[in-house]
Amino acid sequence: MMMMKQSALWRAMAFAGIGAFALAGCGSDGSDGSDGEDGKPGPVGIAIGQATSVQATVNSASVSEDGFLTLNFSLANANGVAVYGLTNADIGAVSFGRLGNEDEVGTTDIEGEPRDIWLSYFNKDKGDGHFTGSSYFKGSSCEDCLTDNQDGTYSLTLNMAIDTLGYDYGYQADATNGIYLGVKATGAAGATLVENSFYYWQPSSDTAQPRPKELIADTTCQSCHRPGHDGALSMHGGKHVTLESCTFCHADYNSYNKDIEDADGNVTGTMVFDGSIKGMAHDIHSHSFFADDGIYPQSAANCQTCHQADEALPLADHWKADKDSATCLNCHNSAYAVPSWHWGDDAIKPEYTNCVSCHNADGARGAEAGHYTQNDNARSTTLKVVFDEMTVAADGLSITTIFQVLDGEDLVPLTQIDPRDYSHGGKNSAIVLNGVLGDDFLVNYQKVGVAIAGVGTQPTFATQEPDGRIKVVIPDVSVDPAGFKVKELVDAGATLALSSQLHVCFEGKGVRADCVVDGDGNLDGQEAPYLVSDTFYFKQDGTAVADTPRVQHAEMSACQDCHTTDIKHRFTNDMDGCATCHNGTRTTYAGATSNLAKVVHGKHYIGDFFKKTDCATCHGENGFSLSIIANTADAQPVAFGKTADGSEQLVVSPQTAACVSCHMPPYGLNASTVAHIEGMGGVIDHDGDINTIGVPASTYNPAEVNESCATCHSDSQLLEAHSNWGTGH
């Protein structure tokens, strides 16, 4: 054992002796010395300024006799670590209310059947008898309302009492009461942290209660209004980011006076505006769909875009109740949206403003019937087209297919298929023939007319089989001037694709009927909306192919989150229904590119709704990956215009096409980028003018294409390069 040096040993003994002496000097009662006060414990967790996210939980609440609310809540990060340091100014909003009914605010439409509605305890007077529930508490208005316990828990006592501004209702301790707590603070690296949390309870028993009146899940709205995107719900200074937060202020009795302005901004009058959440949602969505610059992709008449059936929501189908006229009038508020006898000079006649007194399950069409079961457009989407057989003639000069149009279990006859001529050639009703080789469709779309014979001037290729199914014989253009590129598809060895663009005639209120065409070539009082289509694939020996042979670069379910099946001019259930027309061979008559990537990318990032480059929104986990785009000799080029004389298309190589579908000149593409693409094996330019993308199709040599883009532009690099680049930048 190593011995301690003498000096070190002496020092140790000396300090020990001093300690013993000090202890011996203390009496047994401590009278000769006293303990100091305990130091204040240090904070537990991390400071709000170091957090990258926050989650708030309201743990309890109480209301004083004079109507002041106190709530106790905790704050943690995503990993459950306590977050301390929240300040009064970080409390963006506290709203407070309870579940009541329409009789309490005088809006009941059906006597004796008042609906349950949310009532705010913090009303705001908007003048002229108009009120909102939006006088919520702001932390910035109080310096000492918040107590930080330095361990992630807080207590907040509001400095504003319950005030319903003269309405007959007031605080009820035995009702389901609710609190909305909105936090907006600055976190790590200056990031803005927003959290909306909620608490429902019965004060009289001090028991937690489930969320009342949940008709639509927050996630349903967020399927379009995605958090982190340009179109996210982020209202009133970015504090309110969920549907649930909106419901606390925008209650059913809310209304505003809204100025009406002319083109020069002069106020020409006023109108009463429904400020409830349902009123605003219906009005905004329906008007932005029909407006020229609107971006809402789905008609508000399709209730189930938002009111989706959900077993977790017992009230999901409450929109069918037919008890609330205000909801009807949110959309049916013009001369075009109501029967002519309902409309006066500039408004609905007063005797027709109580819609549900007539429109209900026992009377005229109510909500479900009017929008679905007795609605021609909605009924058409329930019909289904199924291709049963496909046969290629031995000489390759024709293709025959037999399909059925099903309305439930009933076959729709050919006499009910819209027989009119299409304004741009062919028939209004058609099936679409194409073929896939590699990863793209081979030809521009081919609409094969389907109609009963003898109507119009355009040829029909359809007959009805004895069993009620429809047979279509598709001739090659070499044997029929009105034919199609059948032999081109057959000789290429393509997998053949069939889908439909059929219309079925309805005589109104969802009732199918034989089509009646008048002397001017128009349907006689009928409607013929599109049916929804799936794409069917067949090998050339007639064997059905279950799955698409194309790589699915985007997810149709992501499109249908917002669009359901209604995408512009066609109803489709899969991406191939779009790509069969908007494929790599497609350019417009004017020579502009019209391939699917360019059309979709252009619509979305220009529309100020998504971040330009939030790839995963549509493409899922890896659909944006360049590595899944073939770069071999059989990869199909993509058309990006036409030569100056219009004689042939200009094409680019496939990986390059994915990039330049967004990176278009003059801002997204320059000469050095073009040179870089060509250096990496891509085909993009032929004349040095970057405004003319592509090489003439006759000069494109697939054997020389060897794109190596994915070597550097990996999935992670693409996501990093495109992150935080929104439409506002």
CSV table of N, CA and C in Angstrom, one decimal, residues 417-512:
chain,number,residue,atom,x,y,z
A,417,ILE,N,-77.4,5.0,-70.7
A,417,ILE,CA,-76.1,5.6,-70.9
A,417,ILE,C,-76.2,6.8,-71.8
A,418,ASP,N,-75.7,8.0,-71.3
A,418,ASP,CA,-75.9,9.2,-72.0
A,418,ASP,C,-75.3,9.1,-73.5
A,419,PRO,N,-76.2,9.2,-74.5
A,419,PRO,CA,-75.8,9.0,-75.9
A,419,PRO,C,-75.3,10.2,-76.7
A,420,ARG,N,-75.3,11.3,-76.0
A,420,ARG,CA,-75.0,12.6,-76.8
A,420,ARG,C,-73.5,12.6,-77.3
A,421,ASP,N,-73.4,13.4,-78.3
A,421,ASP,CA,-72.0,13.7,-78.9
A,421,ASP,C,-71.2,14.6,-77.9
A,422,TYR,N,-69.9,14.3,-77.8
A,422,TYR,CA,-69.0,15.1,-77.0
A,422,TYR,C,-68.6,16.3,-77.8
A,423,SER,N,-68.5,17.5,-77.2
A,423,SER,CA,-68.2,18.7,-77.9
A,423,SER,C,-66.9,18.7,-78.6
A,424,HIS,N,-65.9,17.9,-78.1
A,424,HIS,CA,-64.6,17.9,-78.6
A,424,HIS,C,-64.3,16.6,-79.5
A,425,GLY,N,-65.4,16.0,-79.9
A,425,GLY,CA,-65.3,14.8,-80.7
A,425,GLY,C,-65.7,13.5,-79.9
A,426,GLY,N,-66.2,12.5,-80.6
A,426,GLY,CA,-66.6,11.3,-80.0
A,426,GLY,C,-67.9,11.4,-79.2
A,427,LYS,N,-68.1,10.5,-78.3
A,427,LYS,CA,-69.3,10.5,-77.5
A,427,LYS,C,-69.0,11.0,-76.1
A,428,ASN,N,-70.1,11.5,-75.5
A,428,ASN,CA,-70.0,12.0,-74.2
A,428,ASN,C,-69.7,10.9,-73.2
A,429,SER,N,-70.3,9.7,-73.4
A,429,SER,CA,-70.0,8.5,-72.6
A,429,SER,C,-69.0,7.7,-73.4
A,430,ALA,N,-68.0,7.2,-72.7
A,430,ALA,CA,-66.9,6.5,-73.4
A,430,ALA,C,-66.2,5.6,-72.4
A,431,ILE,N,-65.5,4.6,-72.9
A,431,ILE,CA,-64.5,3.9,-72.1
A,431,ILE,C,-63.2,4.3,-72.7
A,432,VAL,N,-62.1,4.2,-71.8
A,432,VAL,CA,-60.8,4.6,-72.2
A,432,VAL,C,-59.9,3.4,-72.4
A,433,LEU,N,-59.2,3.4,-73.5
A,433,LEU,CA,-58.3,2.3,-73.8
A,433,LEU,C,-56.9,2.8,-73.8
A,434,ASN,N,-56.0,2.1,-73.1
A,434,ASN,CA,-54.6,2.4,-73.2
A,434,ASN,C,-53.8,1.2,-72.9
A,435,GLY,N,-52.5,1.3,-72.8
A,435,GLY,CA,-51.6,0.2,-72.5
A,435,GLY,C,-50.4,0.7,-71.8
A,436,VAL,N,-49.8,-0.2,-70.9
A,436,VAL,CA,-48.7,0.2,-70.1
A,436,VAL,C,-47.5,-0.6,-70.5
A,437,LEU,N,-46.4,0.0,-70.7
A,437,LEU,CA,-45.1,-0.6,-71.0
A,437,LEU,C,-44.1,0.1,-70.2
A,438,GLY,N,-43.3,-0.6,-69.4
A,438,GLY,CA,-42.4,0.1,-68.5
A,438,GLY,C,-43.2,0.7,-67.4
A,439,ASP,N,-43.1,2.0,-67.2
A,439,ASP,CA,-43.8,2.6,-66.1
A,439,ASP,C,-44.7,3.8,-66.6
A,440,ASP,N,-45.2,3.7,-67.8
A,440,ASP,CA,-46.1,4.7,-68.3
A,440,ASP,C,-47.0,4.2,-69.4
A,441,PHE,N,-48.1,4.9,-69.6
A,441,PHE,CA,-49.0,4.6,-70.6
A,441,PHE,C,-48.4,5.0,-72.0
A,442,LEU,N,-48.8,4.3,-73.0
A,442,LEU,CA,-48.1,4.4,-74.3
A,442,LEU,C,-48.6,5.5,-75.2
A,443,VAL,N,-49.9,5.8,-75.2
A,443,VAL,CA,-50.5,6.7,-76.1
A,443,VAL,C,-51.3,7.7,-75.4
A,444,ASN,N,-51.6,8.8,-76.1
A,444,ASN,CA,-52.5,9.8,-75.6
A,444,ASN,C,-53.9,9.1,-75.4
A,445,TYR,N,-54.8,9.7,-74.5
A,445,TYR,CA,-56.0,9.0,-74.2
A,445,TYR,C,-56.9,8.8,-75.4
A,446,GLN,N,-57.6,7.6,-75.3
A,446,GLN,CA,-58.4,7.2,-76.4
A,446,GLN,C,-59.8,6.9,-75.9
A,447,LYS,N,-60.8,7.8,-76.2
A,447,LYS,CA,-62.2,7.7,-75.7
A,447,LYS,C,-63.0,6.9,-76.8
A,448,VAL,N,-63.4,5.7,-76.4
A,448,VAL,CA,-64.2,4.9,-77.3
A,448,VAL,C,-65.7,5.0,-77.0
A,449,GLY,N,-66.4,5.6,-77.9
A,449,GLY,CA,-67.8,5.9,-77.7
A,449,GLY,C,-68.7,4.8,-77.3
A,450,VAL,N,-69.5,5.0,-76.2
A,450,VAL,CA,-70.5,4.1,-75.7
A,450,VAL,C,-71.9,4.7,-75.7
A,451,ALA,N,-72.8,4.2,-76.5
A,451,ALA,CA,-74.1,4.8,-76.6
A,451,ALA,C,-75.0,3.9,-77.4
A,452,ILE,N,-76.3,4.1,-77.2
A,452,ILE,CA,-77.3,3.4,-78.1
A,452,ILE,C,-77.1,4.0,-79.5
A,453,ALA,N,-77.3,3.2,-80.5
A,453,ALA,CA,-77.1,3.6,-81.9
A,453,ALA,C,-78.2,4.6,-82.3
A,454,GLY,N,-77.8,5.5,-83.3
A,454,GLY,CA,-78.8,6.3,-83.9
A,454,GLY,C,-79.0,7.7,-83.3
A,455,VAL,N,-78.2,8.0,-82.2
A,455,VAL,CA,-78.3,9.3,-81.6
A,455,VAL,C,-77.0,10.1,-81.9
A,456,GLY,N,-77.1,11.3,-82.4
A,456,GLY,CA,-76.0,12.1,-82.7
A,456,GLY,C,-75.3,11.7,-84.0
A,457,THR,N,-74.1,12.3,-84.2
A,457,THR,CA,-73.4,12.1,-85.5
A,457,THR,C,-72.1,11.3,-85.2
A,458,GLN,N,-71.7,11.2,-84.0
A,458,GLN,CA,-70.4,10.5,-83.7
A,458,GLN,C,-70.6,9.0,-83.5
A,459,PRO,N,-69.6,8.2,-83.9
A,459,PRO,CA,-69.8,6.7,-83.9
A,459,PRO,C,-69.9,6.2,-82.5
A,460,THR,N,-70.7,5.1,-82.3
A,460,THR,CA,-70.7,4.4,-81.1
A,460,THR,C,-70.2,3.0,-81.4
A,461,PHE,N,-69.5,2.4,-80.4
A,461,PHE,CA,-68.9,1.1,-80.7
A,461,PHE,C,-69.5,0.0,-79.7
A,462,ALA,N,-70.7,0.3,-79.2
A,462,ALA,CA,-71.3,-0.5,-78.1
A,462,ALA,C,-72.6,-1.1,-78.5
A,463,THR,N,-72.8,-2.3,-78.0
A,463,THR,CA,-74.1,-3.0,-78.1
A,463,THR,C,-74.4,-3.7,-76.8
A,464,GLN,N,-75.6,-4.0,-76.6
A,464,GLN,CA,-76.0,-4.6,-75.3
A,464,GLN,C,-76.1,-6.1,-75.5
A,465,GLU,N,-75.5,-6.9,-74.7
A,465,GLU,CA,-75.6,-8.4,-74.7
A,465,GLU,C,-77.0,-8.8,-74.2
A,466,PRO,N,-77.4,-10.1,-74.5
A,466,PRO,CA,-78.6,-10.6,-74.0
A,466,PRO,C,-78.7,-10.6,-72.5
A,467,ASP,N,-77.6,-10.7,-71.8
A,467,ASP,CA,-77.6,-10.8,-70.3
A,467,ASP,C,-77.6,-9.4,-69.7
A,468,GLY,N,-77.6,-8.4,-70.5
A,468,GLY,CA,-77.7,-7.0,-70.0
A,468,GLY,C,-76.4,-6.3,-69.9
A,469,ARG,N,-75.3,-7.0,-70.1
A,469,ARG,CA,-74.0,-6.4,-70.0
A,469,ARG,C,-73.7,-5.7,-71.4
A,470,ILE,N,-72.7,-4.8,-71.4
A,470,ILE,CA,-72.4,-4.0,-72.6
A,470,ILE,C,-71.1,-4.5,-73.3
A,471,LYS,N,-71.2,-4.7,-74.6
A,471,LYS,CA,-70.0,-5.1,-75.3
A,471,LYS,C,-69.5,-4.0,-76.2
A,472,VAL,N,-68.2,-3.8,-76.2
A,472,VAL,CA,-67.6,-2.7,-77.0
A,472,VAL,C,-66.5,-3.4,-77.9
A,473,VAL,N,-66.6,-3.2,-79.2
A,473,VAL,CA,-65.6,-3.7,-80.1
A,473,VAL,C,-64.8,-2.5,-80.6
A,474,ILE,N,-63.5,-2.5,-80.3
A,474,ILE,CA,-62.6,-1.3,-80.5
A,474,ILE,C,-61.7,-1.6,-81.7
A,475,PRO,N,-62.0,-1.0,-82.9
A,475,PRO,CA,-61.2,-1.3,-84.1
A,475,PRO,C,-59.9,-0.5,-84.1
A,476,ASP,N,-58.9,-1.0,-84.8
A,476,ASP,CA,-57.7,-0.3,-85.1
A,476,ASP,C,-58.0,0.8,-86.2
A,477,VAL,N,-57.2,1.9,-86.1
A,477,VAL,CA,-57.4,3.0,-87.0
A,477,VAL,C,-57.2,2.6,-88.5
A,478,SER,N,-56.4,1.5,-88.7
A,478,SER,CA,-56.1,1.0,-90.0
A,478,SER,C,-57.3,0.4,-90.7
A,479,VAL,N,-58.3,-0.1,-89.9
A,479,VAL,CA,-59.5,-0.7,-90.5
A,479,VAL,C,-60.7,0.1,-90.4
A,480,ASP,N,-60.7,1.2,-89.6
A,480,ASP,CA,-61.8,2.1,-89.4
A,480,ASP,C,-61.3,3.5,-89.2
A,481,PRO,N,-61.6,4.5,-90.0
A,481,PRO,CA,-61.1,5.8,-89.8
A,481,PRO,C,-61.4,6.4,-88.5
A,482,ALA,N,-62.5,5.9,-87.8
A,482,ALA,CA,-62.8,6.4,-86.5
A,482,ALA,C,-62.2,5.5,-85.4
A,483,GLY,N,-61.3,4.7,-85.8
A,483,GLY,CA,-60.7,3.7,-84.9
A,483,GLY,C,-59.6,4.3,-84.0
A,484,PHE,N,-58.8,3.4,-83.4
A,484,PHE,CA,-57.9,3.7,-82.3
A,484,PHE,C,-56.5,3.0,-82.5
A,485,LYS,N,-55.5,3.4,-81.7
A,485,LYS,CA,-54.2,2.8,-81.9
A,485,LYS,C,-54.1,1.4,-81.2
A,486,VAL,N,-55.0,0.5,-81.7
A,486,VAL,CA,-55.0,-0.8,-81.1
A,486,VAL,C,-53.8,-1.6,-81.4
A,487,LYS,N,-53.4,-1.7,-82.7
A,487,LYS,CA,-52.3,-2.5,-83.1
A,487,LYS,C,-51.0,-2.0,-82.5
A,488,GLU,N,-50.9,-0.7,-82.3
A,488,GLU,CA,-49.7,-0.1,-81.7
A,488,GLU,C,-49.5,-0.6,-80.3
A,489,LEU,N,-50.6,-0.7,-79.5
A,489,LEU,CA,-50.5,-1.3,-78.2
A,489,LEU,C,-50.2,-2.7,-78.2
A,490,VAL,N,-50.9,-3.5,-79.1
A,490,VAL,CA,-50.7,-4.9,-79.2
A,490,VAL,C,-49.3,-5.3,-79.6
A,491,ASP,N,-48.8,-4.6,-80.6
A,491,ASP,CA,-47.4,-4.9,-81.1
A,491,ASP,C,-46.3,-4.6,-80.1
A,492,ALA,N,-46.6,-3.6,-79.2
A,492,ALA,CA,-45.6,-3.2,-78.2
A,492,ALA,C,-45.6,-4.2,-77.1
A,493,GLY,N,-46.6,-5.1,-77.0
A,493,GLY,CA,-46.6,-6.1,-75.9
A,493,GLY,C,-47.1,-5.5,-74.6
A,494,ALA,N,-47.9,-4.4,-74.7
A,494,ALA,CA,-48.3,-3.7,-73.5
A,494,ALA,C,-49.3,-4.5,-72.7
A,495,THR,N,-49.4,-4.2,-71.4
A,495,THR,CA,-50.5,-4.6,-70.6
A,495,THR,C,-51.6,-3.7,-70.9
A,496,LEU,N,-52.8,-4.2,-71.2
A,496,LEU,CA,-53.9,-3.3,-71.7
A,496,LEU,C,-54.7,-2.8,-70.5
A,497,ALA,N,-55.1,-1.5,-70.6
A,497,ALA,CA,-55.8,-0.9,-69.5
A,497,ALA,C,-57.1,-0.3,-70.0
A,498,LEU,N,-58.2,-0.6,-69.2
A,498,LEU,CA,-59.5,-0.1,-69.5
A,498,LEU,C,-60.1,0.6,-68.3
A,499,SER,N,-60.7,1.8,-68.6
A,499,SER,CA,-61.4,2.5,-67.5
A,499,SER,C,-62.6,3.2,-68.2
A,500,SER,N,-63.4,3.9,-67.4
A,500,SER,CA,-64.6,4.4,-68.0
A,500,SER,C,-64.8,5.9,-67.8
A,501,GLN,N,-65.4,6.5,-68.7
A,501,GLN,CA,-65.9,7.9,-68.6
A,501,GLN,C,-67.4,7.9,-69.0
A,502,LEU,N,-68.2,7.2,-68.3
A,502,LEU,CA,-69.6,7.0,-68.6
A,502,LEU,C,-70.4,7.9,-67.8
A,503,HIS,N,-71.5,8.3,-68.4
A,503,HIS,CA,-72.6,9.1,-67.8
A,503,HIS,C,-73.9,8.3,-67.8
A,504,VAL,N,-74.6,8.3,-66.7
A,504,VAL,CA,-75.9,7.7,-66.7
A,504,VAL,C,-77.0,8.7,-66.5
A,505,CYS,N,-78.1,8.6,-67.2
A,505,CYS,CA,-79.2,9.6,-67.1
A,505,CYS,C,-80.1,9.4,-65.9
A,506,PHE,N,-80.4,10.5,-65.3
A,506,PHE,CA,-81.3,10.6,-64.1
A,506,PHE,C,-82.4,11.6,-64.4
A,507,GLU,N,-83.6,11.3,-64.0
A,507,GLU,CA,-84.7,12.2,-64.3
A,507,GLU,C,-85.0,13.1,-63.1
A,508,GLY,N,-84.1,13.1,-62.1
A,508,GLY,CA,-84.3,14.0,-61.0
A,508,GLY,C,-84.5,13.1,-59.7
A,509,LYS,N,-84.0,13.7,-58.6
A,509,LYS,CA,-84.2,13.0,-57.3
A,509,LYS,C,-83.7,11.6,-57.2
A,510,GLY,N,-82.5,11.4,-58.0
A,510,GLY,CA,-81.8,10.2,-57.9
A,510,GLY,C,-82.5,9.0,-58.5
A,511,VAL,N,-83.4,9.2,-59.5
A,511,VAL,CA,-84.1,8.1,-60.2
A,511,VAL,C,-83.5,8.0,-61.6
A,512,ARG,N,-82.9,6.8,-61.8
A,512,ARG,CA,-82.4,6.5,-63.2
A,512,ARG,C,-83.5,6.4,-64.2
